[in-house]
Amino acid sequence: MTDRLTLLRPDDWHIHLRDGAALSQTVADVARTFGRAIVMPNLVPPVRNAAEASAYRQRILDARPAGSRFEPLMVLYLTDSTTPEDIHAAKSSGLVYAAKLYPAGATTNSASGVTSIDKVYPVLETMSELGVPLLIHGEVTRPEIDVFDREKVFIDEHMSRVVTRFPDLKIVFEHITTHDAVQFVEAAGTNVGATITAHHLLYNRNHMLVGGIRPHFYCLPILKRNVHQEALLDAATSANPKFFLGTDSAPHAQHAKEAACGCAGCYTAYAAIELYAEAFEQRNALDKLEAFASHHGADFYGLPRNDDHITLVRKEWTAPTTLPFGEHSLTPLRAGETLRWHVLEENA
Ligand SMILES: NC(=O)N[C@@H](CC(=O)O)C(=O)O
Ligand SMILES: [Zn+2]
Ligand SMILES: [Zn+2]
């Protein structure tokens, strides 16, 4: 049994850091182990252009713990009014690494999202030309579609069409949750990849709904049946370079999740690589973790891999029951429970 695992420093290809006073916690947590992170732009108002991305990046840099080399990789939020010029300016800023498509109303802070994908075709054309990846929250929002089917219907109605129409555009199907998404990504060209969260590898909808409703497991896309969880575990541990780490760590104040209408999002950044290690260990696949966490994402984005290492040790510890979140507090995923891996503090 492996008790110690040294990995090239990993990156997180999908995280929500929020803004303002929340940054001191969220940035410290991600910077503890990750070299870089793709920072989601769903602030209110969203990050719509190079100037807003640059200002947000500076607030993140200012929140880094002393001595941290953590690098935030910024993302534009596509709206119906994003122009090809916005993409050109973002690309030449050198700070923006992707643009994100949220179908309007699909998830937290997506009210300014795209109302119809056809409206942004000129923008996608420019992204394809400039090599700017398109990140997609792949769920339809039509009220008659069952919430558990939203990802599958999005593939059939939109994803297939976009991939065919833009054969050279790099596309990341974000936080995939279904067997259908795994199959779609596997069958697509090398320009199509996907992020997979730790919580979708560790849990299925029974964990959220059996024996009482657990709001801290509620995220979007929602946890699915265990057959889908198994398909995600197969994909993540397959060594296929199309699949890479993206935590989708998405903090909300405790009172906003433990409510009659609770917010979607799981906070995993405080123990992200440790949670992935648990998932990979369940499959006896710890030897596949480094490629998933530290190689595939950088390779997909065309960025150099990190050049230093972290070491995980098998060590039981108790997750905090609560963490500071600006003027509020948040309840992390696995609060108060035992975690089985820990990252050594001094990393060589
Ligand atoms: N994943 C979530 O459940 N929530 C995210 C938004 C998102 O990634 O869809 C958030 O910003 O809270
Ligand atoms: Zn999303
Ligand atoms: Zn997200």
CSV table of C-alpha atoms and ligand atoms in Angstrom, one decimal:
chain,number,residue,atom,x,y,z
A,1,MET,CA,0.0,0.0,0.0
A,2,THR,CA,1.4,3.4,-1.0
A,3,ASP,CA,1.7,5.7,1.9
A,4,ARG,CA,3.4,8.6,0.2
A,5,LEU,CA,2.8,10.0,-3.3
A,6,THR,CA,4.9,12.7,-4.9
A,7,LEU,CA,3.3,14.5,-7.8
A,8,LEU,CA,4.4,17.2,-10.2
A,9,ARG,CA,2.5,20.3,-8.8
A,10,PRO,CA,-1.1,20.1,-10.0
A,11,ASP,CA,-3.3,22.8,-11.4
A,12,ASP,CA,-7.0,23.4,-11.0
A,13,TRP,CA,-8.7,24.0,-14.3
A,14,HIS,CA,-12.1,25.2,-12.9
A,15,ILE,CA,-12.5,27.1,-9.6
A,16,HIS,CA,-14.7,29.8,-8.2
A,17,LEU,CA,-12.6,32.2,-5.9
A,18,ARG,CA,-15.4,34.8,-5.5
A,19,ASP,CA,-14.3,38.3,-4.7
A,20,GLY,CA,-13.6,40.9,-1.9
A,21,ALA,CA,-13.2,39.6,1.6
A,22,ALA,CA,-13.8,36.0,0.5
A,23,LEU,CA,-10.5,36.0,-1.4
A,24,SER,CA,-8.3,35.6,1.7
A,25,GLN,CA,-9.7,32.1,2.3
A,26,THR,CA,-10.3,30.9,-1.2
A,27,VAL,CA,-6.9,32.0,-2.6
A,28,ALA,CA,-5.0,30.6,0.4
A,29,ASP,CA,-6.7,27.3,-0.1
A,30,VAL,CA,-6.0,27.0,-3.8
A,31,ALA,CA,-2.5,28.3,-3.5
A,32,ARG,CA,-1.6,25.7,-0.9
A,33,THR,CA,-1.2,23.0,-3.5
A,34,PHE,CA,-2.1,24.2,-7.0
A,35,GLY,CA,0.4,26.1,-9.2
A,36,ARG,CA,-2.3,27.7,-11.4
A,37,ALA,CA,-6.1,27.8,-11.6
A,38,ILE,CA,-8.6,28.7,-14.3
A,39,VAL,CA,-10.7,31.3,-12.4
A,40,MET,CA,-14.4,31.3,-13.2
A,41,PRO,CA,-15.8,34.7,-14.2
A,42,ASN,CA,-19.3,34.5,-12.7
A,43,LEU,CA,-19.0,37.4,-10.4
A,44,VAL,CA,-21.9,40.0,-10.1
A,45,PRO,CA,-21.4,41.7,-12.5
A,46,PRO,CA,-19.4,39.1,-14.5
A,47,VAL,CA,-15.9,39.5,-15.8
A,48,ARG,CA,-16.8,40.6,-19.4
A,49,ASN,CA,-13.6,42.1,-20.8
A,50,ALA,CA,-9.8,42.3,-20.5
A,51,ALA,CA,-10.0,45.3,-18.2
A,52,GLU,CA,-12.3,43.6,-15.7
A,53,ALA,CA,-10.2,40.4,-15.9
A,54,SER,CA,-7.0,42.4,-15.2
A,55,ALA,CA,-8.5,44.2,-12.2
A,56,TYR,CA,-9.9,40.9,-10.8
A,57,ARG,CA,-6.6,39.2,-11.3
A,58,GLN,CA,-4.9,41.9,-9.3
A,59,ARG,CA,-7.3,41.5,-6.4
A,60,ILE,CA,-6.5,37.7,-6.4
A,61,LEU,CA,-2.7,38.3,-6.6
A,62,ASP,CA,-3.1,40.8,-3.6
A,63,ALA,CA,-4.8,38.0,-1.6
A,64,ARG,CA,-2.0,35.5,-2.1
A,65,PRO,CA,-0.2,34.4,1.1
A,66,ALA,CA,3.3,35.8,1.4
A,67,GLY,CA,5.8,34.0,-0.8
A,68,SER,CA,3.1,32.2,-2.9
A,69,ARG,CA,3.8,31.7,-6.6
A,70,PHE,CA,0.2,30.8,-7.4
A,71,GLU,CA,-0.9,32.1,-10.8
A,72,PRO,CA,-4.6,32.9,-11.5
A,73,LEU,CA,-5.5,32.3,-15.2
A,74,MET,CA,-8.4,34.6,-16.1
A,75,VAL,CA,-11.5,33.8,-18.1
A,76,LEU,CA,-14.0,36.0,-19.9
A,77,TYR,CA,-17.8,35.5,-19.3
A,78,LEU,CA,-19.6,35.4,-22.7
A,79,THR,CA,-22.8,37.4,-22.9
A,80,ASP,CA,-25.1,38.1,-25.8
A,81,SER,CA,-23.1,41.4,-26.3
A,82,THR,CA,-19.6,40.0,-26.2
A,83,THR,CA,-17.8,41.0,-29.5
A,84,PRO,CA,-14.9,39.5,-31.5
A,85,GLU,CA,-13.0,42.7,-30.5
A,86,ASP,CA,-13.4,41.7,-26.8
A,87,ILE,CA,-11.8,38.4,-27.6
A,88,HIS,CA,-8.9,40.1,-29.5
A,89,ALA,CA,-8.3,42.5,-26.6
A,90,ALA,CA,-8.5,39.6,-24.1
A,91,LYS,CA,-6.0,37.5,-26.0
A,92,SER,CA,-3.5,40.4,-26.4
A,93,SER,CA,-3.7,41.2,-22.7
A,94,GLY,CA,-1.8,38.0,-22.1
A,95,LEU,CA,-3.9,37.4,-18.9
A,96,VAL,CA,-7.0,35.7,-20.3
A,97,TYR,CA,-6.8,32.0,-21.1
A,98,ALA,CA,-10.3,31.1,-22.1
A,99,ALA,CA,-13.9,32.3,-22.4
A,100,LYS,CA,-16.9,30.7,-20.6
A,101,LEU,CA,-20.3,30.0,-21.9
A,102,TYR,CA,-23.1,29.8,-19.4
A,103,PRO,CA,-26.5,29.2,-20.8
A,104,ALA,CA,-28.6,32.0,-19.2
A,105,GLY,CA,-30.1,30.8,-16.0
A,106,ALA,CA,-28.2,27.5,-15.9
A,107,THR,CA,-26.4,28.0,-12.6
A,108,THR,CA,-25.2,30.4,-9.9
A,109,ASN,CA,-24.8,34.0,-11.3
A,110,SER,CA,-25.6,33.1,-14.8
A,111,ALA,CA,-28.3,35.6,-15.4
A,112,SER,CA,-26.1,37.5,-17.9
A,113,GLY,CA,-25.3,34.3,-19.7
A,114,VAL,CA,-25.9,33.6,-23.4
A,115,THR,CA,-29.6,33.2,-24.4
A,116,SER,CA,-28.8,31.3,-27.6
A,117,ILE,CA,-25.5,29.9,-28.7
A,118,ASP,CA,-26.0,31.0,-32.3
A,119,LYS,CA,-25.7,34.6,-31.1
A,120,VAL,CA,-22.1,34.1,-30.1
A,121,TYR,CA,-21.0,32.3,-33.3
A,122,PRO,CA,-18.9,35.3,-34.5
A,123,VAL,CA,-17.2,35.3,-31.2
A,124,LEU,CA,-16.5,31.5,-31.3
A,125,GLU,CA,-15.1,32.0,-34.8
A,126,THR,CA,-12.6,34.5,-33.4
A,127,MET,CA,-11.8,32.3,-30.5
A,128,SER,CA,-11.1,29.4,-32.9
A,129,GLU,CA,-8.8,31.6,-35.0
A,130,LEU,CA,-6.9,32.9,-32.0
A,131,GLY,CA,-6.7,29.5,-30.2
A,132,VAL,CA,-8.7,30.7,-27.1
A,133,PRO,CA,-10.5,27.7,-25.5
A,134,LEU,CA,-14.3,27.8,-25.0
A,135,LEU,CA,-15.4,26.5,-21.6
A,136,ILE,CA,-19.0,25.3,-21.4
A,137,HIS,CA,-21.4,24.8,-18.6
A,138,GLY,CA,-23.3,22.1,-20.5
A,139,GLU,CA,-26.9,22.1,-19.3
A,140,VAL,CA,-30.1,23.1,-20.9
A,141,THR,CA,-32.4,25.3,-18.9
A,142,ARG,CA,-35.8,24.6,-20.4
A,143,PRO,CA,-38.3,24.1,-17.6
A,144,GLU,CA,-39.8,20.9,-19.0
A,145,ILE,CA,-36.4,19.1,-19.0
A,146,ASP,CA,-35.8,17.0,-15.9
A,147,VAL,CA,-32.9,18.4,-13.9
A,148,PHE,CA,-31.1,15.1,-14.0
A,149,ASP,CA,-31.3,15.1,-17.9
A,150,ARG,CA,-30.1,18.6,-18.5
A,151,GLU,CA,-26.5,17.6,-19.4
A,152,LYS,CA,-27.6,14.8,-21.8
A,153,VAL,CA,-30.1,17.1,-23.6
A,154,PHE,CA,-27.4,19.8,-23.9
A,155,ILE,CA,-25.1,17.3,-25.7
A,156,ASP,CA,-27.8,16.4,-28.1
A,157,GLU,CA,-29.1,19.9,-28.8
A,158,HIS,CA,-26.0,22.0,-28.6
A,159,MET,CA,-22.7,20.4,-27.9
A,160,SER,CA,-22.8,18.2,-31.0
A,161,ARG,CA,-23.6,21.1,-33.2
A,162,VAL,CA,-21.0,23.4,-31.8
A,163,VAL,CA,-18.2,20.8,-32.1
A,164,THR,CA,-19.2,20.1,-35.7
A,165,ARG,CA,-19.5,23.8,-36.6
A,166,PHE,CA,-16.1,24.7,-35.1
A,167,PRO,CA,-13.8,21.7,-35.7
A,168,ASP,CA,-10.6,23.6,-34.6
A,169,LEU,CA,-12.0,25.4,-31.5
A,170,LYS,CA,-10.6,24.0,-28.2
A,171,ILE,CA,-13.6,23.2,-26.1
A,172,VAL,CA,-13.7,22.1,-22.4
A,173,PHE,CA,-16.9,20.4,-21.4
A,174,GLU,CA,-16.8,21.6,-17.8
A,175,HIS,CA,-17.6,19.5,-14.7
A,176,ILE,CA,-19.0,16.6,-16.6
A,177,THR,CA,-21.4,14.4,-14.6
A,178,THR,CA,-22.8,11.7,-16.9
A,179,HIS,CA,-21.8,8.6,-18.8
A,180,ASP,CA,-23.2,10.4,-21.9
A,181,ALA,CA,-20.7,13.2,-21.5
A,182,VAL,CA,-17.8,10.8,-21.1
A,183,GLN,CA,-18.7,9.0,-24.3
A,184,PHE,CA,-19.2,12.3,-26.1
A,185,VAL,CA,-15.8,13.6,-25.1
A,186,GLU,CA,-14.1,10.3,-25.9
A,187,ALA,CA,-15.6,10.2,-29.4
A,188,ALA,CA,-14.8,13.9,-30.2
A,189,GLY,CA,-11.5,15.2,-31.7
A,190,THR,CA,-8.4,16.0,-29.6
A,191,ASN,CA,-9.7,19.6,-29.4
A,192,VAL,CA,-12.4,18.6,-27.0
A,193,GLY,CA,-11.6,17.9,-23.3
A,194,ALA,CA,-13.4,17.8,-20.0
A,195,THR,CA,-12.9,18.6,-16.4
A,196,ILE,CA,-14.1,16.3,-13.6
A,197,THR,CA,-14.7,17.4,-10.0
A,198,ALA,CA,-13.7,15.5,-6.9
A,199,HIS,CA,-17.2,15.5,-5.6
A,200,HIS,CA,-18.6,13.9,-8.7
A,201,LEU,CA,-16.0,11.1,-8.4
A,202,LEU,CA,-16.7,10.5,-4.8
A,203,TYR,CA,-20.5,10.8,-4.6
A,204,ASN,CA,-23.7,10.1,-6.3
A,205,ARG,CA,-27.3,11.4,-5.7
A,206,ASN,CA,-27.9,8.9,-3.0
A,207,HIS,CA,-25.3,10.6,-0.8
A,208,MET,CA,-27.3,13.8,-1.2
A,209,LEU,CA,-30.8,12.4,-0.8
A,210,VAL,CA,-30.9,9.2,1.2
A,211,GLY,CA,-31.6,9.5,4.9
A,212,GLY,CA,-32.2,13.2,4.7
A,213,ILE,CA,-31.5,16.0,2.3
A,214,ARG,CA,-27.9,17.3,2.5
A,215,PRO,CA,-27.5,20.8,1.1
A,216,HIS,CA,-23.7,20.7,1.1
A,217,PHE,CA,-23.8,18.0,-1.6
A,218,TYR,CA,-26.0,20.2,-3.8
A,219,CYS,CA,-24.2,21.5,-6.8
A,220,LEU,CA,-24.8,22.0,-10.5
A,221,PRO,CA,-24.7,19.9,-12.6
A,222,ILE,CA,-26.5,17.9,-9.8
A,223,LEU,CA,-25.0,14.6,-8.6
A,224,LYS,CA,-26.3,11.7,-10.8
A,225,ARG,CA,-26.9,8.0,-10.4
A,226,ASN,CA,-24.0,5.8,-9.3
A,227,VAL,CA,-23.6,4.4,-12.9
A,228,HIS,CA,-22.6,7.9,-14.0
A,229,GLN,CA,-20.2,8.2,-11.0
A,230,GLU,CA,-18.6,4.9,-12.1
A,231,ALA,CA,-18.2,6.2,-15.7
A,232,LEU,CA,-16.5,9.4,-14.4
A,233,LEU,CA,-14.2,7.3,-12.3
A,234,ASP,CA,-13.4,5.2,-15.3
A,235,ALA,CA,-12.6,8.3,-17.4
A,236,ALA,CA,-10.5,10.1,-14.7
A,237,THR,CA,-8.4,7.0,-14.1
A,238,SER,CA,-8.1,5.9,-17.8
A,239,ALA,CA,-5.0,8.0,-18.5
A,240,ASN,CA,-6.9,9.5,-21.4
A,241,PRO,CA,-5.4,13.1,-21.8
A,242,LYS,CA,-8.9,14.5,-22.6
A,243,PHE,CA,-9.9,14.3,-18.9
A,244,PHE,CA,-8.3,16.6,-16.3
A,245,LEU,CA,-8.8,18.1,-12.8
A,246,GLY,CA,-11.2,20.9,-12.3
A,247,THR,CA,-12.6,21.1,-8.7
A,248,ASP,CA,-15.5,23.5,-9.4
A,249,SER,CA,-14.9,24.4,-5.8
A,250,ALA,CA,-17.8,26.9,-5.4
A,251,PRO,CA,-18.2,28.5,-1.9
A,252,HIS,CA,-21.5,29.9,-0.6
A,253,ALA,CA,-22.2,31.2,2.9
A,254,GLN,CA,-23.6,28.5,5.2
A,255,HIS,CA,-26.9,30.3,5.6
A,256,ALA,CA,-27.3,30.5,1.8
A,257,LYS,CA,-27.0,26.7,1.4
A,258,GLU,CA,-28.9,25.6,4.6
A,259,ALA,CA,-32.0,27.4,3.4
A,260,ALA,CA,-35.5,26.7,2.0
A,261,CYS,CA,-34.0,27.6,-1.4
A,262,GLY,CA,-30.3,26.7,-1.1
A,263,CYS,CA,-27.5,27.7,-3.4
A,264,ALA,CA,-25.7,25.3,-5.7
A,265,GLY,CA,-22.0,24.7,-5.1
A,266,CYS,CA,-19.6,22.5,-3.0
A,267,TYR,CA,-16.5,23.9,-1.3
A,268,THR,CA,-13.6,21.5,-1.8
A,269,ALA,CA,-10.6,23.8,-2.3
A,270,TYR,CA,-9.3,23.4,1.2
A,271,ALA,CA,-8.7,19.6,0.6
A,272,ALA,CA,-9.0,19.3,-3.2
A,273,ILE,CA,-6.0,17.1,-4.1
A,274,GLU,CA,-6.6,15.0,-1.0
A,275,LEU,CA,-10.2,14.3,-2.1
A,276,TYR,CA,-9.1,13.3,-5.6
A,277,ALA,CA,-6.5,11.0,-4.0
A,278,GLU,CA,-9.3,9.2,-2.1
A,279,ALA,CA,-11.3,8.8,-5.3
A,280,PHE,CA,-8.3,7.4,-7.2
A,281,GLU,CA,-7.4,5.1,-4.4
A,282,GLN,CA,-10.8,3.6,-4.4
A,283,ARG,CA,-10.0,2.4,-8.0
A,284,ASN,CA,-6.4,1.4,-7.0
A,285,ALA,CA,-5.3,4.0,-9.5
A,286,LEU,CA,-3.1,6.4,-7.5
A,287,ASP,CA,-0.5,5.9,-10.2
A,288,LYS,CA,-2.9,7.7,-12.6
A,289,LEU,CA,-3.4,10.7,-10.4
A,290,GLU,CA,-0.4,12.7,-11.5
A,291,ALA,CA,-1.3,12.7,-15.2
A,292,PHE,CA,-4.9,13.7,-14.5
A,293,ALA,CA,-4.0,16.4,-12.0
A,294,SER,CA,-0.7,17.8,-13.3
A,295,HIS,CA,-0.2,16.9,-17.0
A,296,HIS,CA,-3.4,16.7,-19.0
A,297,GLY,CA,-4.8,20.1,-18.3
A,298,ALA,CA,-1.6,22.0,-19.0
A,299,ASP,CA,-1.1,20.0,-22.2
A,300,PHE,CA,-4.7,20.7,-23.4
A,301,TYR,CA,-4.3,24.5,-22.8
A,302,GLY,CA,-0.9,24.4,-24.5
A,303,LEU,CA,0.9,25.7,-21.3
A,304,PRO,CA,4.1,24.3,-19.8
A,305,ARG,CA,3.6,21.8,-17.0
A,306,ASN,CA,4.7,23.0,-13.5
A,307,ASP,CA,8.3,22.3,-12.5
A,308,ASP,CA,8.1,21.6,-8.8
A,309,HIS,CA,6.4,18.9,-6.7
A,310,ILE,CA,4.0,18.3,-3.9
A,311,THR,CA,3.9,15.2,-1.6
A,312,LEU,CA,0.8,13.6,-0.3
A,313,VAL,CA,1.0,11.3,2.7
A,314,ARG,CA,-1.5,8.9,4.1
A,315,LYS,CA,-2.5,10.5,7.3
A,316,GLU,CA,-6.0,10.8,8.9
A,317,TRP,CA,-7.1,14.3,9.8
A,318,THR,CA,-10.4,15.9,10.6
A,319,ALA,CA,-11.8,18.4,8.1
A,320,PRO,CA,-12.8,21.8,9.7
A,321,THR,CA,-16.5,22.1,10.4
A,322,THR,CA,-16.5,25.7,9.3
A,323,LEU,CA,-14.2,28.1,7.4
A,324,PRO,CA,-14.3,31.9,7.2
A,325,PHE,CA,-16.0,33.4,4.2
A,326,GLY,CA,-15.7,37.2,4.2
A,327,GLU,CA,-18.1,38.4,6.9
A,328,HIS,CA,-19.8,35.0,6.9
A,329,SER,CA,-18.7,31.4,7.3
A,330,LEU,CA,-19.0,28.4,5.0
A,331,THR,CA,-19.4,24.7,5.6
A,332,PRO,CA,-16.9,22.8,3.4
A,333,LEU,CA,-17.6,19.4,1.8
A,334,ARG,CA,-16.8,16.7,4.3
A,335,ALA,CA,-17.0,19.1,7.3
A,336,GLY,CA,-16.0,17.5,10.5
A,337,GLU,CA,-15.3,14.1,8.8
A,338,THR,CA,-12.1,12.2,8.5
A,339,LEU,CA,-9.9,12.7,5.4
A,340,ARG,CA,-7.3,10.1,4.5
A,341,TRP,CA,-4.6,12.0,2.7
A,342,HIS,CA,-2.7,15.1,3.5
A,343,VAL,CA,-0.2,17.3,1.6
A,344,LEU,CA,3.1,17.8,3.3
A,345,GLU,CA,3.5,21.5,4.3
A,346,GLU,CA,7.1,22.0,3.0
A,347,ASN,CA,7.2,20.9,-0.6
A,348,ALA,CA,10.4,20.3,-2.4
B,1,LIG,N1,-21.2,24.4,-9.6
B,1,LIG,C1,-22.1,25.0,-8.8
B,1,LIG,O1,-23.0,24.4,-8.3
B,1,LIG,N2,-22.0,26.3,-8.6
B,1,LIG,C2,-21.1,27.3,-9.3
B,1,LIG,C3,-21.5,27.6,-10.7
B,1,LIG,C4,-21.1,26.5,-11.7
B,1,LIG,O2,-20.0,26.1,-11.8
B,1,LIG,O3,-22.0,26.1,-12.4
B,1,LIG,C5,-21.1,28.5,-8.4
B,1,LIG,O4,-20.6,29.6,-8.9
B,1,LIG,O5,-21.6,28.5,-7.3
B,2,ZN,ZN,-20.9,25.4,-14.1
B,3,ZN,ZN,-18.1,26.1,-11.7
